[in-house]
Amino acid sequence: AQTVTQSQPEMSVQEAETVTLSCTYDTSESDYYLFWYKQPPSRQMILVIRQEAYKQQNATENRFSVNFQKAAKSFSLKISDSQLGDAAMYFCAYRGDRGGGSNYKLTFGKGTLLTVNP
Amino acid sequence: EAGVAQSPRYKIIEKRQSVAFWCNPISGHATLYWYQQILGQGPKLLIQFQNNGVVDDSQLPKDRFSAERLKGVDSTLKIQPAKLEDSAVYLCASSLGTWRRGRPYEQYFGPGTRLTVT
């Protein structure tokens, strides 16, 4: 079974600075997707960024970018120019892209709570 | 476009009581998911519907949990009888279709229902 590990339960960053959240995963598959979701206190999960495993280029979305290291099974999220509104719980998630059934389920890590200090 | 709606937002019950949660997905979304998110963990898929049929309910505790999506639109998740360990946030999500290779349909999440069992 696939597992997703987020080793940082909490992180903090000063407003306008950069922070990196870590994620590692375990899978025997070669085709899959990785995601970062943001969950603010309102509890609504919001997709931040997505990476297809077959793409070598790291995904970027405005101030959010990832460092995808397939061989190391590492998928970190970098938030640049941090804003107060970035404060939230961040979840790393994995989803297979082959085989169907349970392989298509989203598997989440335990999350990292990000605090942004003014 | 209206998002995924859930009600109630909060519910407190005593153990052995029953409770029901309601979800209305985004209009036109054929696939609906129920997740359980225990404090300090990422969401775990309980059940997935495609229209009004069940695609995956392998992690649903069927002795006490049930779910239905009778007309292929809104859905109800029920717990009867509730246990202390059922205290969690119950998230509903929807997507245009079921994930297929080459069709990475994004899931959109609702705000969740926080259940406390005392």
PDB file of C-alpha atoms in Angstrom:
ATOM      1  CA  ALA A   1       0.000   0.000   0.000  1.00  0.00           C
ATOM      2  CA  GLN A   2       1.093   3.514  -0.705  1.00  0.00           C
ATOM      3  CA  THR A   3       2.077   5.702   2.222  1.00  0.00           C
ATOM      4  CA  VAL A   4       2.673   9.420   2.496  1.00  0.00           C
ATOM      5  CA  THR A   5       4.823  10.879   5.251  1.00  0.00           C
ATOM      6  CA  GLN A   6       5.021  14.492   6.363  1.00  0.00           C
ATOM      7  CA  SER A   7       7.741  14.705   8.999  1.00  0.00           C
ATOM      8  CA  GLN A   8       7.082  18.293  10.063  1.00  0.00           C
ATOM      9  CA  PRO A   9       3.970  18.558  12.228  1.00  0.00           C
ATOM     10  CA  GLU A  10       4.387  22.340  12.474  1.00  0.00           C
ATOM     11  CA  MET A  11       6.313  25.035  10.646  1.00  0.00           C
ATOM     12  CA  SER A  12       6.412  28.799  10.960  1.00  0.00           C
ATOM     13  CA  VAL A  13       7.568  31.553   8.624  1.00  0.00           C
ATOM     14  CA  GLN A  14       7.806  35.308   8.695  1.00  0.00           C
ATOM     15  CA  GLU A  15       5.544  37.207   6.349  1.00  0.00           C
ATOM     16  CA  ALA A  16       7.204  37.810   2.953  1.00  0.00           C
ATOM     17  CA  GLU A  17       9.786  35.064   3.492  1.00  0.00           C
ATOM     18  CA  THR A  18      10.071  31.601   1.973  1.00  0.00           C
ATOM     19  CA  VAL A  19       9.226  28.283   3.572  1.00  0.00           C
ATOM     20  CA  THR A  20       9.552  24.682   2.400  1.00  0.00           C
ATOM     21  CA  LEU A  21       7.296  21.864   3.530  1.00  0.00           C
ATOM     22  CA  SER A  22       8.548  18.297   3.184  1.00  0.00           C
ATOM     23  CA  CYS A  23       6.816  15.162   1.987  1.00  0.00           C
ATOM     24  CA  THR A  24       8.031  11.676   1.196  1.00  0.00           C
ATOM     25  CA  TYR A  25       6.022   8.797  -0.169  1.00  0.00           C
ATOM     26  CA  ASP A  26       6.373   5.120  -0.771  1.00  0.00           C
ATOM     27  CA  THR A  27       5.076   3.376  -3.859  1.00  0.00           C
ATOM     28  CA  SER A  28       6.069   0.638  -6.255  1.00  0.00           C
ATOM     29  CA  GLU A  29       4.181   2.291  -9.093  1.00  0.00           C
ATOM     30  CA  SER A  30       5.762   4.331 -11.865  1.00  0.00           C
ATOM     31  CA  ASP A  31       2.683   6.317 -12.862  1.00  0.00           C
ATOM     32  CA  TYR A  32       1.066   8.500 -10.274  1.00  0.00           C
ATOM     33  CA  TYR A  33       0.136  12.024  -9.262  1.00  0.00           C
ATOM     34  CA  LEU A  34       1.176  14.022  -6.233  1.00  0.00           C
ATOM     35  CA  PHE A  35      -0.740  16.894  -4.716  1.00  0.00           C
ATOM     36  CA  TRP A  36      -0.498  19.563  -2.083  1.00  0.00           C
ATOM     37  CA  TYR A  37      -3.768  20.585  -0.460  1.00  0.00           C
ATOM     38  CA  LYS A  38      -4.362  23.515   1.865  1.00  0.00           C
ATOM     39  CA  GLN A  39      -6.911  23.280   4.685  1.00  0.00           C
ATOM     40  CA  PRO A  40      -7.581  26.589   6.453  1.00  0.00           C
ATOM     41  CA  PRO A  41      -9.559  26.772   9.712  1.00  0.00           C
ATOM     42  CA  SER A  42     -12.739  26.787   7.625  1.00  0.00           C
ATOM     43  CA  ARG A  43     -11.845  23.095   6.972  1.00  0.00           C
ATOM     44  CA  GLN A  44     -12.395  23.260   3.201  1.00  0.00           C
ATOM     45  CA  MET A  45      -9.591  21.424   1.393  1.00  0.00           C
ATOM     46  CA  ILE A  46      -8.226  23.447  -1.507  1.00  0.00           C
ATOM     47  CA  LEU A  47      -5.907  22.078  -4.169  1.00  0.00           C
ATOM     48  CA  VAL A  48      -2.687  24.101  -4.231  1.00  0.00           C
ATOM     49  CA  ILE A  49      -0.607  22.293  -6.813  1.00  0.00           C
ATOM     50  CA  ARG A  50      -0.381  19.007  -8.708  1.00  0.00           C
ATOM     51  CA  GLN A  51       2.566  17.089 -10.157  1.00  0.00           C
ATOM     52  CA  GLU A  52       2.405  14.265 -12.656  1.00  0.00           C
ATOM     53  CA  ALA A  53       5.131  11.706 -12.008  1.00  0.00           C
ATOM     54  CA  TYR A  54       5.979  11.351 -15.702  1.00  0.00           C
ATOM     55  CA  LYS A  55       6.842  15.040 -15.945  1.00  0.00           C
ATOM     56  CA  GLN A  56      10.400  15.944 -15.057  1.00  0.00           C
ATOM     57  CA  GLN A  57       9.647  19.636 -14.825  1.00  0.00           C
ATOM     58  CA  ASN A  58       8.579  20.818 -11.387  1.00  0.00           C
ATOM     59  CA  ALA A  59       5.079  22.295 -11.184  1.00  0.00           C
ATOM     60  CA  THR A  60       4.610  25.937 -10.240  1.00  0.00           C
ATOM     61  CA  GLU A  61       1.513  27.983  -9.415  1.00  0.00           C
ATOM     62  CA  ASN A  62       2.293  31.621  -8.736  1.00  0.00           C
ATOM     63  CA  ARG A  63       4.075  31.720  -5.341  1.00  0.00           C
ATOM     64  CA  PHE A  64       3.864  27.942  -4.917  1.00  0.00           C
ATOM     65  CA  SER A  65       6.344  25.533  -6.439  1.00  0.00           C
ATOM     66  CA  VAL A  66       7.415  21.961  -5.837  1.00  0.00           C
ATOM     67  CA  ASN A  67      10.686  20.080  -5.808  1.00  0.00           C
ATOM     68  CA  PHE A  68       9.856  16.627  -7.148  1.00  0.00           C
ATOM     69  CA  GLN A  69      12.607  14.041  -6.759  1.00  0.00           C
ATOM     70  CA  LYS A  70      11.179  10.816  -8.189  1.00  0.00           C
ATOM     71  CA  ALA A  71      14.113   8.571  -7.376  1.00  0.00           C
ATOM     72  CA  ALA A  72      14.182   9.789  -3.790  1.00  0.00           C
ATOM     73  CA  LYS A  73      10.362   9.718  -3.593  1.00  0.00           C
ATOM     74  CA  SER A  74      10.375  13.232  -2.266  1.00  0.00           C
ATOM     75  CA  PHE A  75       7.882  15.996  -3.004  1.00  0.00           C
ATOM     76  CA  SER A  76       8.401  19.279  -1.176  1.00  0.00           C
ATOM     77  CA  LEU A  77       6.351  22.466  -1.418  1.00  0.00           C
ATOM     78  CA  LYS A  78       7.992  25.870  -1.479  1.00  0.00           C
ATOM     79  CA  ILE A  79       5.935  28.936  -0.643  1.00  0.00           C
ATOM     80  CA  SER A  80       7.587  32.200  -1.638  1.00  0.00           C
ATOM     81  CA  ASP A  81       6.692  35.658  -0.340  1.00  0.00           C
ATOM     82  CA  SER A  82       4.535  34.110   2.393  1.00  0.00           C
ATOM     83  CA  GLN A  83       1.293  35.890   3.197  1.00  0.00           C
ATOM     84  CA  LEU A  84      -0.898  35.816   6.278  1.00  0.00           C
ATOM     85  CA  GLY A  85      -3.550  34.039   4.236  1.00  0.00           C
ATOM     86  CA  ASP A  86      -1.172  31.124   3.659  1.00  0.00           C
ATOM     87  CA  ALA A  87      -1.561  30.070   7.288  1.00  0.00           C
ATOM     88  CA  ALA A  88      -3.274  26.678   7.211  1.00  0.00           C
ATOM     89  CA  MET A  89      -2.792  22.946   7.458  1.00  0.00           C
ATOM     90  CA  TYR A  90      -1.025  21.590   4.370  1.00  0.00           C
ATOM     91  CA  PHE A  91      -1.505  18.016   3.243  1.00  0.00           C
ATOM     92  CA  CYS A  92       0.582  16.083   0.777  1.00  0.00           C
ATOM     93  CA  ALA A  93      -1.376  13.442  -1.152  1.00  0.00           C
ATOM     94  CA  TYR A  94      -0.693  10.613  -3.603  1.00  0.00           C
ATOM     95  CA  ARG A  95      -2.862   9.047  -6.263  1.00  0.00           C
ATOM     96  CA  GLY A  96      -1.976   6.191  -8.572  1.00  0.00           C
ATOM     97  CA  ASP A  97      -2.638   6.435 -12.295  1.00  0.00           C
ATOM     98  CA  ARG A  98      -2.683   2.795 -13.253  1.00  0.00           C
ATOM     99  CA  GLY A  99      -4.438  -0.352 -12.181  1.00  0.00           C
ATOM    100  CA  GLY A 100      -7.752   1.087 -11.102  1.00  0.00           C
ATOM    101  CA  GLY A 101      -9.610   0.357  -7.887  1.00  0.00           C
ATOM    102  CA  SER A 102      -7.890   1.324  -4.667  1.00  0.00           C
ATOM    103  CA  ASN A 103      -4.860   2.592  -6.555  1.00  0.00           C
ATOM    104  CA  TYR A 104      -6.941   5.558  -7.656  1.00  0.00           C
ATOM    105  CA  LYS A 105      -7.688   6.617  -4.077  1.00  0.00           C
ATOM    106  CA  LEU A 106      -6.202   9.775  -2.695  1.00  0.00           C
ATOM    107  CA  THR A 107      -3.818   8.866   0.141  1.00  0.00           C
ATOM    108  CA  PHE A 108      -3.016  11.775   2.430  1.00  0.00           C
ATOM    109  CA  GLY A 109      -0.185  12.478   4.822  1.00  0.00           C
ATOM    110  CA  LYS A 110      -0.864  13.671   8.355  1.00  0.00           C
ATOM    111  CA  GLY A 111      -0.337  17.296   7.494  1.00  0.00           C
ATOM    112  CA  THR A 112       1.906  20.223   8.440  1.00  0.00           C
ATOM    113  CA  LEU A 113       0.475  23.189  10.291  1.00  0.00           C
ATOM    114  CA  LEU A 114       1.937  26.384   8.843  1.00  0.00           C
ATOM    115  CA  THR A 115       1.926  29.574  10.888  1.00  0.00           C
ATOM    116  CA  VAL A 116       2.734  32.898   9.227  1.00  0.00           C
ATOM    117  CA  ASN A 117       4.050  35.568  11.578  1.00  0.00           C
ATOM    118  CA  PRO A 118       3.487  39.248  10.733  1.00  0.00           C
TER     119      PRO A 118
ATOM    120  CA  GLU B   1     -20.317  28.280  -9.578  1.00  0.00           C
ATOM    121  CA  ALA B   2     -21.629  27.036  -6.237  1.00  0.00           C
ATOM    122  CA  GLY B   3     -19.312  24.728  -4.324  1.00  0.00           C
ATOM    123  CA  VAL B   4     -19.966  21.513  -2.438  1.00  0.00           C
ATOM    124  CA  ALA B   5     -22.520  22.112   0.298  1.00  0.00           C
ATOM    125  CA  GLN B   6     -22.647  20.179   3.557  1.00  0.00           C
ATOM    126  CA  SER B   7     -24.851  20.315   6.615  1.00  0.00           C
ATOM    127  CA  PRO B   8     -24.795  20.540   9.500  1.00  0.00           C
ATOM    128  CA  ARG B   9     -21.438  22.211  10.146  1.00  0.00           C
ATOM    129  CA  TYR B  10     -21.286  20.924  13.711  1.00  0.00           C
ATOM    130  CA  LYS B  11     -22.983  18.096  15.559  1.00  0.00           C
ATOM    131  CA  ILE B  12     -22.632  16.861  19.135  1.00  0.00           C
ATOM    132  CA  ILE B  13     -24.230  13.566  20.126  1.00  0.00           C
ATOM    133  CA  GLU B  14     -23.903  10.969  22.837  1.00  0.00           C
ATOM    134  CA  LYS B  15     -22.477   7.546  22.121  1.00  0.00           C
ATOM    135  CA  ARG B  16     -24.975   5.012  20.854  1.00  0.00           C
ATOM    136  CA  GLN B  17     -27.090   7.764  19.262  1.00  0.00           C
ATOM    137  CA  SER B  18     -27.511   8.053  15.518  1.00  0.00           C
ATOM    138  CA  VAL B  19     -26.558  10.951  13.250  1.00  0.00           C
ATOM    139  CA  ALA B  20     -26.866  11.856   9.581  1.00  0.00           C
ATOM    140  CA  PHE B  21     -24.863  14.190   7.388  1.00  0.00           C
ATOM    141  CA  TRP B  22     -25.975  15.671   4.099  1.00  0.00           C
ATOM    142  CA  CYS B  23     -23.962  16.640   1.042  1.00  0.00           C
ATOM    143  CA  ASN B  24     -24.933  18.403  -2.187  1.00  0.00           C
ATOM    144  CA  PRO B  25     -22.156  18.206  -4.797  1.00  0.00           C
ATOM    145  CA  ILE B  26     -21.312  20.704  -7.491  1.00  0.00           C
ATOM    146  CA  SER B  27     -23.922  20.630 -10.236  1.00  0.00           C
ATOM    147  CA  GLY B  28     -23.037  18.156 -12.958  1.00  0.00           C
ATOM    148  CA  HIS B  29     -20.508  16.222 -10.914  1.00  0.00           C
ATOM    149  CA  ALA B  30     -21.116  12.518 -11.296  1.00  0.00           C
ATOM    150  CA  THR B  31     -18.704  11.336  -8.629  1.00  0.00           C
ATOM    151  CA  LEU B  32     -19.163  11.935  -4.916  1.00  0.00           C
ATOM    152  CA  TYR B  33     -16.838  11.014  -2.055  1.00  0.00           C
ATOM    153  CA  TRP B  34     -17.173  10.863   1.725  1.00  0.00           C
ATOM    154  CA  TYR B  35     -14.020  11.172   3.810  1.00  0.00           C
ATOM    155  CA  GLN B  36     -13.388  10.851   7.535  1.00  0.00           C
ATOM    156  CA  GLN B  37     -10.714  13.122   8.998  1.00  0.00           C
ATOM    157  CA  ILE B  38      -9.722  12.316  12.564  1.00  0.00           C
ATOM    158  CA  LEU B  39      -7.920  15.065  14.453  1.00  0.00           C
ATOM    159  CA  GLY B  40      -4.229  15.121  13.577  1.00  0.00           C
ATOM    160  CA  GLN B  41      -4.609  12.976  10.470  1.00  0.00           C
ATOM    161  CA  GLY B  42      -5.295  13.389   6.799  1.00  0.00           C
ATOM    162  CA  PRO B  43      -8.672  12.498   5.312  1.00  0.00           C
ATOM    163  CA  LYS B  44      -9.484   8.837   4.744  1.00  0.00           C
ATOM    164  CA  LEU B  45     -11.907   7.785   2.011  1.00  0.00           C
ATOM    165  CA  LEU B  46     -15.010   6.067   3.354  1.00  0.00           C
ATOM    166  CA  ILE B  47     -17.092   5.659   0.216  1.00  0.00           C
ATOM    167  CA  GLN B  48     -17.156   6.756  -3.408  1.00  0.00           C
ATOM    168  CA  PHE B  49     -20.246   6.991  -5.625  1.00  0.00           C
ATOM    169  CA  GLN B  50     -20.458   7.208  -9.391  1.00  0.00           C
ATOM    170  CA  ASN B  51     -23.938   8.623 -10.026  1.00  0.00           C
ATOM    171  CA  ASN B  52     -26.068   6.513  -7.660  1.00  0.00           C
ATOM    172  CA  GLY B  53     -23.826   3.447  -7.657  1.00  0.00           C
ATOM    173  CA  VAL B  54     -21.095   2.604  -5.156  1.00  0.00           C
ATOM    174  CA  VAL B  55     -17.593   2.443  -6.665  1.00  0.00           C
ATOM    175  CA  ASP B  56     -15.611   1.820  -3.487  1.00  0.00           C
ATOM    176  CA  ASP B  57     -16.759   1.313   0.090  1.00  0.00           C
ATOM    177  CA  SER B  58     -13.896  -0.873   1.265  1.00  0.00           C
ATOM    178  CA  GLN B  59     -13.050   1.397   4.205  1.00  0.00           C
ATOM    179  CA  LEU B  60     -16.609   2.030   5.350  1.00  0.00           C
ATOM    180  CA  PRO B  61     -17.417   0.351   8.709  1.00  0.00           C
ATOM    181  CA  LYS B  62     -20.572  -1.214   7.422  1.00  0.00           C
ATOM    182  CA  ASP B  63     -21.793  -2.428  10.791  1.00  0.00           C
ATOM    183  CA  ARG B  64     -22.546   1.154  11.797  1.00  0.00           C
ATOM    184  CA  PHE B  65     -22.034   3.426   8.779  1.00  0.00           C
ATOM    185  CA  SER B  66     -24.285   3.663   5.750  1.00  0.00           C
ATOM    186  CA  ALA B  67     -24.484   6.031   2.826  1.00  0.00           C
ATOM    187  CA  GLU B  68     -26.794   6.570  -0.080  1.00  0.00           C
ATOM    188  CA  ARG B  69     -27.080   8.715  -3.169  1.00  0.00           C
ATOM    189  CA  LEU B  70     -30.525   7.804  -4.372  1.00  0.00           C
ATOM    190  CA  LYS B  71     -31.012  10.148  -7.330  1.00  0.00           C
ATOM    191  CA  GLY B  72     -27.365  10.511  -8.219  1.00  0.00           C
ATOM    192  CA  VAL B  73     -27.180  14.036  -6.855  1.00  0.00           C
ATOM    193  CA  ASP B  74     -27.110  14.697  -3.115  1.00  0.00           C
ATOM    194  CA  SER B  75     -26.010  12.133  -0.580  1.00  0.00           C
ATOM    195  CA  THR B  76     -26.518  11.203   3.057  1.00  0.00           C
ATOM    196  CA  LEU B  77     -24.007   9.522   5.374  1.00  0.00           C
ATOM    197  CA  LYS B  78     -25.409   7.933   8.525  1.00  0.00           C
ATOM    198  CA  ILE B  79     -23.824   6.544  11.660  1.00  0.00           C
ATOM    199  CA  GLN B  80     -25.875   4.275  13.885  1.00  0.00           C
ATOM    200  CA  PRO B  81     -24.952   3.734  16.679  1.00  0.00           C
ATOM    201  CA  ALA B  82     -22.137   6.216  17.138  1.00  0.00           C
ATOM    202  CA  LYS B  83     -18.974   5.420  19.085  1.00  0.00           C
ATOM    203  CA  LEU B  84     -16.504   7.764  20.742  1.00  0.00           C
ATOM    204  CA  GLU B  85     -13.924   6.998  18.041  1.00  0.00           C
ATOM    205  CA  ASP B  86     -16.287   8.351  15.368  1.00  0.00           C
ATOM    206  CA  SER B  87     -15.492  11.893  16.532  1.00  0.00           C
ATOM    207  CA  ALA B  88     -14.019  13.486  13.427  1.00  0.00           C
ATOM    208  CA  VAL B  89     -14.640  15.874  10.567  1.00  0.00           C
ATOM    209  CA  TYR B  90     -16.640  14.298   7.758  1.00  0.00           C
ATOM    210  CA  LEU B  91     -15.763  15.787   4.393  1.00  0.00           C
ATOM    211  CA  CYS B  92     -17.733  15.450   1.206  1.00  0.00           C
ATOM    212  CA  ALA B  93     -16.086  15.981  -2.175  1.00  0.00           C
ATOM    213  CA  SER B  94     -17.202  15.753  -5.770  1.00  0.00           C
ATOM    214  CA  SER B  95     -15.618  15.518  -9.202  1.00  0.00           C
ATOM    215  CA  LEU B  96     -16.818  15.545 -12.808  1.00  0.00           C
ATOM    216  CA  GLY B  97     -16.122  11.863 -13.143  1.00  0.00           C
ATOM    217  CA  THR B  98     -14.287   8.924 -11.714  1.00  0.00           C
ATOM    218  CA  TRP B  99     -10.507   9.089 -12.014  1.00  0.00           C
ATOM    219  CA  ARG B 100      -9.259   7.309 -15.106  1.00  0.00           C
ATOM    220  CA  ARG B 101      -5.816   7.050 -16.543  1.00  0.00           C
ATOM    221  CA  GLY B 102      -5.344  10.217 -18.523  1.00  0.00           C
ATOM    222  CA  ARG B 103      -8.385  11.808 -16.861  1.00  0.00           C
ATOM    223  CA  PRO B 104      -7.136  13.308 -13.615  1.00  0.00           C
ATOM    224  CA  TYR B 105     -10.423  14.773 -12.468  1.00  0.00           C
ATOM    225  CA  GLU B 106      -9.931  17.206  -9.632  1.00  0.00           C
ATOM    226  CA  GLN B 107     -11.862  16.689  -6.420  1.00  0.00           C
ATOM    227  CA  TYR B 108     -13.630  19.680  -4.888  1.00  0.00           C
ATOM    228  CA  PHE B 109     -14.229  19.551  -1.166  1.00  0.00           C
ATOM    229  CA  GLY B 110     -17.012  20.898   1.002  1.00  0.00           C
ATOM    230  CA  PRO B 111     -16.503  22.600   4.380  1.00  0.00           C
ATOM    231  CA  GLY B 112     -17.115  19.407   6.337  1.00  0.00           C
ATOM    232  CA  THR B 113     -19.173  18.465   9.372  1.00  0.00           C
ATOM    233  CA  ARG B 114     -17.410  18.308  12.721  1.00  0.00           C
ATOM    234  CA  LEU B 115     -18.884  15.471  14.780  1.00  0.00           C
ATOM    235  CA  THR B 116     -18.247  15.170  18.499  1.00  0.00           C
ATOM    236  CA  VAL B 117     -19.391  11.998  20.243  1.00  0.00           C
ATOM    237  CA  THR B 118     -19.507  12.240  24.060  1.00  0.00           C
TER     238      THR B 118
END
